[in-house]
Amino acid sequence: THNHANGYGGALYGSGYHYGSNDTIFLINCTISYNSAGQHGGGVYLSQNISIQNCVITHNTAGNGNGGLRLSEGIITHSTITHNTAGTTCGGISSDRSKVYNCLIAHNTSGSSASGILADRSDVFGCTIVNNASSGTGANLGAGLVGTTSTSASYLPNVVNCIIWENRNNGEIANVLNNTACHHSAVEGG
């Protein structure tokens, strides 16, 4: 807790891929809180071969994007991502080619869009995404969940069995419903 990085990853910055190895970084039963980064990943900025389980990521801040967590090519399960703030996009979690399973993503804020989760080529299963708020204006800003802005179907997230509700200022979800990548989920207004 209470760490700061001028660039990326206030508390943690790294990769499971290191000079040809395929080691996995595990974060299990941990709390990552009250950290900040000048750029991205206020709490955590990790990529490749990452497994986060039963963690709490809360009250972290990023000057640009990814207030709580930036995860690329990893998995996060049974974790809580709340009360994180980003100056631009993605207050809670930004996932790229990752799996986000059974997580609570709530009360995160961002300056523009994706206050809860930005899911690019990711699986989002069984998550509750509620009470996130963004202050940006314009199209495709979704305060709860934003999928990719790419027109390629291969970049779409797969959102299944989620609750996406009470997200404010830019709607619940963007760049997902029009491309039918959201299934068996409760989406307020959708």
Coordinates of N, CA and C in Angstrom, one line a residue:
T1 N 0.8 -1.2 0.0 CA 0.0 0.0 0.0 C 0.9 1.3 0.0
H2 N 0.3 2.3 -0.4 CA 0.9 3.7 -0.4 C 2.2 3.8 -1.2
N3 N 2.2 3.2 -2.4 CA 3.4 3.3 -3.3 C 3.1 4.2 -4.4
H4 N 4.1 4.7 -5.1 CA 3.9 5.6 -6.2 C 5.0 5.3 -7.3
A5 N 4.5 5.3 -8.5 CA 5.4 5.2 -9.7 C 5.2 6.4 -10.6
N6 N 6.2 7.0 -11.1 CA 6.0 8.1 -12.1 C 5.4 7.6 -13.4
G7 N 5.7 6.4 -13.8 CA 5.2 5.9 -15.0 C 4.1 4.9 -14.9
Y8 N 4.4 3.6 -14.8 CA 3.4 2.5 -14.8 C 3.5 1.7 -13.5
G9 N 2.3 1.2 -13.1 CA 2.3 0.2 -12.0 C 2.7 0.8 -10.7
G10 N 1.7 1.5 -10.0 CA 2.0 2.1 -8.7 C 2.5 1.1 -7.7
A11 N 1.9 -0.1 -7.5 CA 2.4 -1.1 -6.6 C 3.2 -2.2 -7.3
L12 N 2.7 -2.6 -8.5 CA 3.4 -3.7 -9.2 C 3.5 -3.4 -10.7
Y13 N 4.6 -3.7 -11.3 CA 4.8 -3.6 -12.7 C 5.7 -4.7 -13.2
G14 N 5.2 -5.5 -14.1 CA 6.0 -6.6 -14.6 C 5.4 -7.5 -15.6
S15 N 6.1 -8.6 -15.9 CA 5.6 -9.6 -16.9 C 6.0 -11.0 -16.4
G16 N 5.2 -11.9 -16.7 CA 5.5 -13.3 -16.5 C 6.4 -13.9 -17.5
Y17 N 6.5 -13.2 -18.7 CA 7.4 -13.6 -19.7 C 8.7 -12.9 -19.6
H18 N 9.8 -13.6 -19.4 CA 11.1 -13.0 -19.1 C 12.2 -13.7 -19.9
Y19 N 12.7 -13.2 -21.0 CA 13.8 -13.7 -21.7 C 13.6 -15.2 -22.1
G20 N 12.4 -15.5 -22.7 CA 12.2 -16.8 -23.2 C 11.5 -17.8 -22.2
S21 N 11.4 -17.4 -21.0 CA 10.8 -18.3 -20.0 C 9.3 -18.1 -20.1
N22 N 8.5 -19.0 -19.6 CA 7.1 -18.9 -19.5 C 6.6 -19.0 -18.1
D23 N 7.3 -18.4 -17.2 CA 6.9 -18.4 -15.8 C 5.6 -17.7 -15.6
T24 N 4.9 -18.1 -14.6 CA 3.6 -17.4 -14.3 C 3.8 -16.6 -13.0
I25 N 3.3 -15.4 -12.9 CA 3.3 -14.6 -11.7 C 1.9 -14.8 -11.1
F26 N 1.9 -15.2 -9.8 CA 0.7 -15.5 -9.0 C 0.6 -14.4 -8.0
L27 N -0.6 -13.8 -7.9 CA -1.0 -12.9 -6.8 C -2.2 -13.6 -6.2
I28 N -2.1 -14.0 -5.0 CA -3.2 -14.8 -4.3 C -3.5 -14.2 -2.9
N29 N -4.8 -13.9 -2.7 CA -5.2 -13.4 -1.4 C -4.5 -12.2 -0.9
C30 N -4.3 -11.2 -1.8 CA -3.6 -10.0 -1.4 C -4.5 -8.7 -1.6
T31 N -4.1 -7.7 -0.9 CA -4.8 -6.4 -1.0 C -3.8 -5.4 -1.6
I32 N -4.2 -4.7 -2.7 CA -3.4 -3.7 -3.3 C -4.2 -2.4 -3.3
S33 N -3.8 -1.5 -2.4 CA -4.6 -0.3 -2.1 C -3.7 0.9 -1.9
Y34 N -4.4 2.1 -2.2 CA -3.8 3.4 -2.0 C -2.5 3.6 -2.7
N35 N -2.4 3.1 -3.9 CA -1.2 3.3 -4.8 C -1.5 4.3 -5.9
S36 N -0.5 4.8 -6.5 CA -0.7 5.7 -7.6 C 0.4 5.6 -8.7
A37 N 0.1 5.9 -9.9 CA 1.0 5.9 -11.0 C 0.7 7.1 -11.9
G38 N 1.8 7.8 -12.3 CA 1.7 9.0 -13.1 C 1.0 8.7 -14.5
Q39 N 1.2 7.5 -15.0 CA 0.7 7.2 -16.3 C -0.5 6.1 -16.2
H40 N -0.1 4.8 -16.2 CA -1.1 3.8 -16.3 C -0.9 2.8 -15.2
G41 N -2.0 2.1 -14.8 CA -1.9 1.1 -13.8 C -1.6 1.6 -12.4
G42 N -2.6 2.4 -11.8 CA -2.4 3.0 -10.5 C -2.0 1.9 -9.5
G43 N -2.7 0.8 -9.5 CA -2.4 -0.3 -8.6 C -1.4 -1.3 -9.2
V44 N -1.8 -1.8 -10.3 CA -1.0 -2.9 -11.0 C -1.0 -2.8 -12.5
Y45 N 0.2 -3.0 -13.1 CA 0.4 -3.1 -14.5 C 1.2 -4.3 -14.8
L46 N 0.5 -5.4 -15.3 CA 1.1 -6.7 -15.5 C 0.7 -7.2 -16.8
S47 N 1.6 -8.0 -17.4 CA 1.3 -8.6 -18.7 C 2.0 -10.0 -18.8
Q48 N 1.3 -10.9 -19.6 CA 1.8 -12.2 -19.9 C 2.0 -13.1 -18.7
N49 N 1.2 -14.2 -18.7 CA 1.3 -15.3 -17.7 C 1.1 -14.8 -16.3
I50 N 0.0 -14.1 -16.1 CA -0.4 -13.5 -14.8 C -1.6 -14.2 -14.3
S51 N -1.6 -14.6 -13.0 CA -2.8 -15.2 -12.4 C -3.1 -14.4 -11.1
I52 N -4.2 -13.7 -11.0 CA -4.6 -13.0 -9.8 C -5.9 -13.7 -9.3
Q53 N -5.8 -14.1 -8.0 CA -6.9 -14.8 -7.4 C -7.2 -14.3 -6.0
N54 N -8.5 -14.1 -5.8 CA -9.0 -13.7 -4.4 C -8.3 -12.4 -3.9
C55 N -8.1 -11.4 -4.7 CA -7.4 -10.2 -4.3 C -8.4 -9.0 -4.3
V56 N -8.0 -8.0 -3.5 CA -8.8 -6.8 -3.4 C -7.9 -5.7 -4.0
I57 N -8.4 -5.0 -5.0 CA -7.6 -3.9 -5.7 C -8.5 -2.6 -5.5
T58 N -8.1 -1.7 -4.6 CA -9.0 -0.7 -4.2 C -8.2 0.6 -3.9
H59 N -8.9 1.8 -4.2 CA -8.4 3.1 -3.9 C -7.0 3.4 -4.5
N60 N -6.9 3.0 -5.7 CA -5.7 3.3 -6.5 C -6.0 4.4 -7.5
T61 N -4.9 5.1 -8.0 CA -5.2 6.2 -8.9 C -4.1 6.2 -10.0
A62 N -4.5 6.5 -11.2 CA -3.6 6.7 -12.3 C -3.8 8.0 -13.0
G63 N -2.8 8.7 -13.4 CA -2.9 10.0 -14.0 C -3.6 9.9 -15.4
N64 N -3.3 8.8 -16.1 CA -3.9 8.6 -17.4 C -4.9 7.5 -17.2
G65 N -4.6 6.2 -17.7 CA -5.6 5.2 -17.7 C -5.3 4.1 -16.7
N66 N -6.3 3.2 -16.5 CA -6.2 2.0 -15.7 C -5.9 2.3 -14.2
G67 N -6.9 2.9 -13.6 CA -6.7 3.2 -12.2 C -6.4 2.1 -11.3
G68 N -7.1 1.0 -11.4 CA -6.9 -0.2 -10.5 C -5.9 -1.1 -11.1
L69 N -6.2 -1.6 -12.3 CA -5.4 -2.7 -12.9 C -5.3 -2.7 -14.4
R70 N -4.1 -2.9 -14.9 CA -3.9 -3.1 -16.4 C -3.4 -4.5 -16.5
L71 N -4.2 -5.4 -17.1 CA -3.9 -6.8 -17.3 C -3.9 -7.2 -18.7
S72 N -2.8 -7.7 -19.2 CA -2.7 -8.2 -20.6 C -2.2 -9.7 -20.6
E73 N -3.0 -10.5 -21.2 CA -2.7 -11.9 -21.3 C -2.6 -12.6 -20.0
G74 N -3.6 -12.4 -19.1 CA -3.6 -13.0 -17.8 C -5.0 -13.4 -17.4
I75 N -5.2 -13.8 -16.1 CA -6.5 -14.2 -15.6 C -6.6 -13.6 -14.2
I76 N -7.8 -13.1 -13.9 CA -8.1 -12.6 -12.6 C -9.5 -13.2 -12.2
T77 N -9.5 -13.9 -11.0 CA -10.7 -14.6 -10.6 C -11.0 -14.2 -9.1
H78 N -12.3 -14.2 -8.8 CA -12.8 -14.0 -7.5 C -12.2 -12.9 -6.8
S79 N -12.1 -11.7 -7.5 CA -11.4 -10.6 -6.9 C -12.3 -9.4 -6.9
T80 N -12.0 -8.4 -6.1 CA -12.8 -7.2 -6.0 C -12.0 -6.0 -6.4
I81 N -12.5 -5.2 -7.4 CA -11.8 -4.1 -8.0 C -12.8 -2.9 -7.7
T82 N -12.5 -2.1 -6.7 CA -13.4 -1.0 -6.3 C -12.7 0.3 -6.0
H83 N -13.4 1.4 -6.1 CA -12.9 2.7 -5.7 C -11.6 3.2 -6.3
N84 N -11.3 2.8 -7.5 CA -10.1 3.2 -8.2 C -10.5 4.4 -9.2
T85 N -9.5 5.2 -9.5 CA -9.7 6.4 -10.3 C -8.7 6.5 -11.4
A86 N -9.1 6.8 -12.6 CA -8.2 7.1 -13.8 C -8.5 8.5 -14.3
G87 N -7.5 9.2 -14.7 CA -7.7 10.5 -15.3 C -8.3 10.5 -16.6
T88 N -8.1 9.4 -17.4 CA -8.7 9.3 -18.7 C -9.6 8.1 -18.7
T89 N -9.2 7.0 -19.3 CA -10.0 5.8 -19.5 C -9.7 4.7 -18.4
C90 N -10.8 4.0 -18.2 CA -10.7 2.8 -17.4 C -10.3 3.0 -15.9
G91 N -11.3 3.3 -15.1 CA -11.0 3.5 -13.7 C -10.7 2.2 -13.0
G92 N -11.4 1.1 -13.3 CA -11.3 -0.2 -12.6 C -10.2 -1.1 -13.2
I93 N -10.5 -1.8 -14.3 CA -9.6 -2.7 -14.9 C -9.6 -2.6 -16.5
S94 N -8.4 -2.7 -17.0 CA -8.3 -2.8 -18.5 C -7.7 -4.2 -18.7
S95 N -8.5 -5.0 -19.5 CA -8.0 -6.3 -19.8 C -7.9 -6.5 -21.3
D96 N -6.7 -7.0 -21.7 CA -6.4 -7.2 -23.1 C -6.0 -8.7 -23.2
R97 N -6.8 -9.4 -24.0 CA -6.6 -10.9 -24.2 C -6.5 -11.6 -22.9
S98 N -7.4 -11.3 -22.0 CA -7.4 -11.8 -20.6 C -8.7 -12.5 -20.2
K99 N -8.7 -13.1 -19.1 CA -9.9 -13.7 -18.6 C -10.2 -13.1 -17.2
V100 N -11.5 -12.5 -17.1 CA -11.9 -11.9 -15.9 C -13.1 -12.7 -15.4
Y101 N -13.0 -13.4 -14.4 CA -14.0 -14.4 -13.9 C -14.5 -14.1 -12.5
N102 N -15.8 -14.0 -12.3 CA -16.4 -13.9 -11.0 C -15.8 -12.7 -10.1
C103 N -15.7 -11.6 -10.7 CA -15.2 -10.4 -10.0 C -16.3 -9.4 -9.7
L104 N -16.1 -8.6 -8.7 CA -16.9 -7.4 -8.4 C -16.1 -6.2 -8.9
I105 N -16.7 -5.4 -9.8 CA -16.1 -4.2 -10.3 C -17.0 -3.1 -10.1
A106 N -16.7 -2.3 -9.0 CA -17.7 -1.3 -8.6 C -17.1 0.0 -8.1
H107 N -17.8 1.1 -8.2 CA -17.5 2.4 -7.6 C -16.1 2.9 -8.1
N108 N -15.8 2.6 -9.4 CA -14.6 3.1 -10.0 C -15.0 4.4 -10.9
T109 N -14.0 5.3 -11.1 CA -14.3 6.5 -11.8 C -13.2 6.7 -12.9
S110 N -13.7 7.4 -14.0 CA -12.7 7.7 -15.0 C -13.1 9.1 -15.6
G111 N -12.1 9.7 -16.2 CA -12.3 11.0 -16.8 C -13.0 10.9 -18.1
S112 N -13.0 9.8 -18.8 CA -13.7 9.7 -20.1 C -14.6 8.5 -20.2
S113 N -14.0 7.3 -20.3 CA -14.9 6.1 -20.5 C -14.4 4.9 -19.8
A114 N -15.2 3.8 -19.9 CA -14.8 2.5 -19.4 C -14.5 2.6 -17.9
S115 N -15.3 3.2 -17.1 CA -15.0 3.4 -15.7 C -14.9 2.1 -14.9
G116 N -15.7 1.1 -15.3 CA -15.6 -0.2 -14.7 C -14.5 -1.1 -15.3
I117 N -14.8 -1.5 -16.6 CA -13.8 -2.4 -17.3 C -13.7 -2.1 -18.8
L118 N -12.5 -2.1 -19.3 CA -12.3 -2.0 -20.7 C -11.8 -3.4 -21.1
A119 N -12.6 -4.1 -21.9 CA -12.4 -5.5 -22.3 C -12.1 -5.6 -23.7
D120 N -10.8 -5.8 -24.1 CA -10.4 -6.0 -25.5 C -9.9 -7.4 -25.7
R121 N -10.6 -8.1 -26.5 CA -10.3 -9.5 -26.8 C -10.3 -10.4 -25.5
S122 N -11.2 -10.1 -24.6 CA -11.1 -10.7 -23.3 C -12.4 -11.5 -23.0
D123 N -12.4 -12.5 -22.1 CA -13.6 -13.1 -21.6 C -13.9 -12.5 -20.3
V124 N -15.2 -12.1 -20.1 CA -15.7 -11.5 -18.9 C -16.9 -12.4 -18.5
F125 N -16.7 -13.3 -17.5 CA -17.7 -14.2 -17.1 C -18.1 -14.0 -15.6
G126 N -19.4 -14.0 -15.4 CA -19.9 -14.0 -14.0 C -19.5 -12.8 -13.2
C127 N -19.3 -11.7 -13.8 CA -18.9 -10.5 -13.0 C -20.1 -9.6 -12.7
T128 N -19.9 -8.9 -11.6 CA -20.9 -7.8 -11.3 C -20.2 -6.5 -11.5
I129 N -20.7 -5.7 -12.4 CA -20.1 -4.4 -12.8 C -21.2 -3.4 -12.5
V130 N -21.0 -2.7 -11.3 CA -22.1 -1.8 -10.9 C -21.5 -0.5 -10.3
N131 N -22.3 0.6 -10.4 CA -22.0 1.9 -9.7 C -20.6 2.5 -10.1
N132 N -20.3 2.3 -11.4 CA -19.1 3.0 -11.9 C -19.5 4.3 -12.6
A133 N -18.7 5.3 -12.6 CA -19.1 6.6 -13.2 C -17.9 7.2 -14.0
S134 N -18.3 7.7 -15.2 CA -17.3 8.5 -16.0 C -17.8 9.9 -16.2
S135 N -16.9 10.8 -16.5 CA -17.3 12.2 -16.7 C -17.1 12.6 -18.2
G136 N -16.7 11.7 -19.0 CA -16.6 12.0 -20.5 C -17.9 12.1 -21.2
T137 N -17.9 12.7 -22.3 CA -19.1 12.8 -23.1 C -18.8 12.4 -24.6
G138 N -19.8 11.8 -25.2 CA -19.6 11.4 -26.6 C -20.1 10.0 -26.8
A139 N -19.9 9.5 -28.0 CA -20.4 8.1 -28.3 C -19.4 7.0 -27.8
N140 N -19.9 5.8 -27.6 CA -19.1 4.7 -27.3 C -18.2 4.8 -26.0
L141 N -18.8 5.5 -25.0 CA -18.0 5.7 -23.8 C -18.4 4.8 -22.6
G142 N -19.4 4.1 -22.6 CA -19.9 3.1 -21.6 C -19.2 3.2 -20.2
A143 N -19.9 3.7 -19.2 CA -19.4 3.8 -17.9 C -19.1 2.4 -17.2
G144 N -19.9 1.4 -17.5 CA -19.7 0.1 -17.0 C -18.7 -0.7 -17.7
L145 N -18.9 -1.1 -18.9 CA -18.0 -1.9 -19.7 C -17.9 -1.4 -21.1
V146 N -16.7 -1.3 -21.6 CA -16.5 -0.9 -23.0 C -15.7 -2.1 -23.7
G147 N -16.2 -2.5 -24.8 CA -15.5 -3.5 -25.6 C -14.5 -2.7 -26.5
T148 N -14.0 -3.4 -27.5 CA -13.0 -2.8 -28.4 C -13.7 -1.8 -29.3
T149 N -12.9 -0.9 -29.8 CA -13.4 0.0 -30.8 C -13.1 -0.5 -32.2
S150 N -12.4 -1.6 -32.3 CA -12.1 -2.2 -33.6 C -13.3 -2.7 -34.3
T151 N -13.3 -2.7 -35.6 CA -14.4 -3.3 -36.3 C -14.3 -4.8 -36.6
S152 N -13.2 -5.3 -36.2 CA -12.9 -6.8 -36.4 C -13.6 -7.6 -35.3
A153 N -14.3 -8.6 -35.7 CA -15.0 -9.5 -34.7 C -14.0 -10.2 -33.8
S154 N -12.8 -10.4 -34.2 CA -11.8 -11.1 -33.4 C -11.3 -10.3 -32.2
Y155 N -11.6 -9.0 -32.2 CA -11.2 -8.2 -31.1 C -12.3 -8.0 -30.0
L156 N -13.5 -8.5 -30.3 CA -14.6 -8.4 -29.4 C -14.4 -9.1 -28.1
P157 N -14.9 -8.6 -27.0 CA -14.9 -9.3 -25.7 C -16.0 -10.3 -25.7
N158 N -15.9 -11.3 -24.9 CA -17.0 -12.3 -24.7 C -17.6 -12.1 -23.3
V159 N -18.8 -11.5 -23.2 CA -19.3 -11.2 -21.9 C -20.5 -12.1 -21.6
V160 N -20.4 -12.9 -20.5 CA -21.4 -14.0 -20.3 C -21.7 -14.0 -18.8
N161 N -23.0 -14.1 -18.5 CA -23.5 -14.2 -17.1 C -23.1 -13.1 -16.2
C162 N -23.1 -11.9 -16.7 CA -22.7 -10.7 -15.9 C -23.9 -9.8 -15.5
I163 N -23.7 -9.1 -14.4 CA -24.7 -8.0 -14.1 C -24.0 -6.7 -14.3
I164 N -24.6 -5.9 -15.2 CA -24.0 -4.6 -15.5 C -25.1 -3.5 -15.2
W165 N -25.0 -2.8 -14.1 CA -26.1 -2.0 -13.6 C -25.7 -0.8 -12.9
E166 N -26.5 0.2 -12.9 CA -26.3 1.5 -12.2 C -25.0 2.2 -12.4
N167 N -24.5 2.1 -13.6 CA -23.3 2.8 -14.0 C -23.7 4.1 -14.6
R168 N -23.0 5.2 -14.3 CA -23.5 6.5 -14.5 C -22.7 7.3 -15.6
N169 N -23.4 8.2 -16.2 CA -23.0 9.3 -17.1 C -22.7 8.9 -18.5
N170 N -22.5 7.6 -18.8 CA -22.2 7.3 -20.2 C -22.9 5.9 -20.5
G171 N -23.8 5.5 -19.8 CA -24.5 4.2 -20.1 C -23.8 3.1 -19.5
E172 N -24.4 1.9 -19.6 CA -23.9 0.7 -19.0 C -22.8 0.1 -19.8
I173 N -22.9 0.1 -21.1 CA -22.0 -0.7 -21.9 C -21.9 -0.1 -23.3
A174 N -20.7 -0.2 -23.9 CA -20.5 0.3 -25.3 C -19.6 -0.7 -26.1
N175 N -19.8 -0.7 -27.4 CA -19.0 -1.5 -28.3 C -19.1 -3.0 -28.0
V176 N -20.2 -3.4 -27.5 CA -20.4 -4.9 -27.2 C -21.8 -5.3 -27.7
L177 N -22.8 -4.7 -27.3 CA -24.2 -5.2 -27.6 C -24.5 -5.2 -29.1
N178 N -24.0 -4.2 -29.8 CA -24.3 -4.1 -31.2 C -23.6 -5.2 -32.0
N179 N -22.6 -5.8 -31.4 CA -21.9 -6.9 -32.0 C -22.2 -8.3 -31.4
T180 N -23.3 -8.3 -30.6 CA -23.8 -9.6 -30.0 C -22.7 -10.4 -29.2
A181 N -21.8 -9.7 -28.5 CA -20.8 -10.3 -27.7 C -21.2 -10.4 -26.3
C182 N -22.4 -10.1 -25.9 CA -22.9 -10.1 -24.5 C -24.0 -11.1 -24.5
H183 N -23.9 -12.1 -23.7 CA -24.8 -13.2 -23.6 C -25.3 -13.5 -22.2
H184 N -26.5 -13.8 -22.0 CA -27.1 -14.3 -20.7 C -26.7 -13.4 -19.6
S185 N -26.7 -12.1 -19.8 CA -26.3 -11.1 -18.8 C -27.5 -10.1 -18.5
A186 N -27.5 -9.6 -17.3 CA -28.5 -8.5 -17.0 C -27.8 -7.2 -17.2
V187 N -28.3 -6.4 -18.2 CA -27.7 -5.1 -18.5 C -28.8 -4.1 -18.3
E188 N -28.7 -3.1 -17.4 CA -29.7 -2.1 -17.2 C -30.0 -1.4 -18.5
G189 N -31.3 -1.3 -18.8 CA -31.7 -0.6 -20.0 C -31.4 -1.4 -21.3
G190 N -30.9 -2.6 -21.2 CA -30.5 -3.3 -22.4 C -31.1 -4.7 -22.5

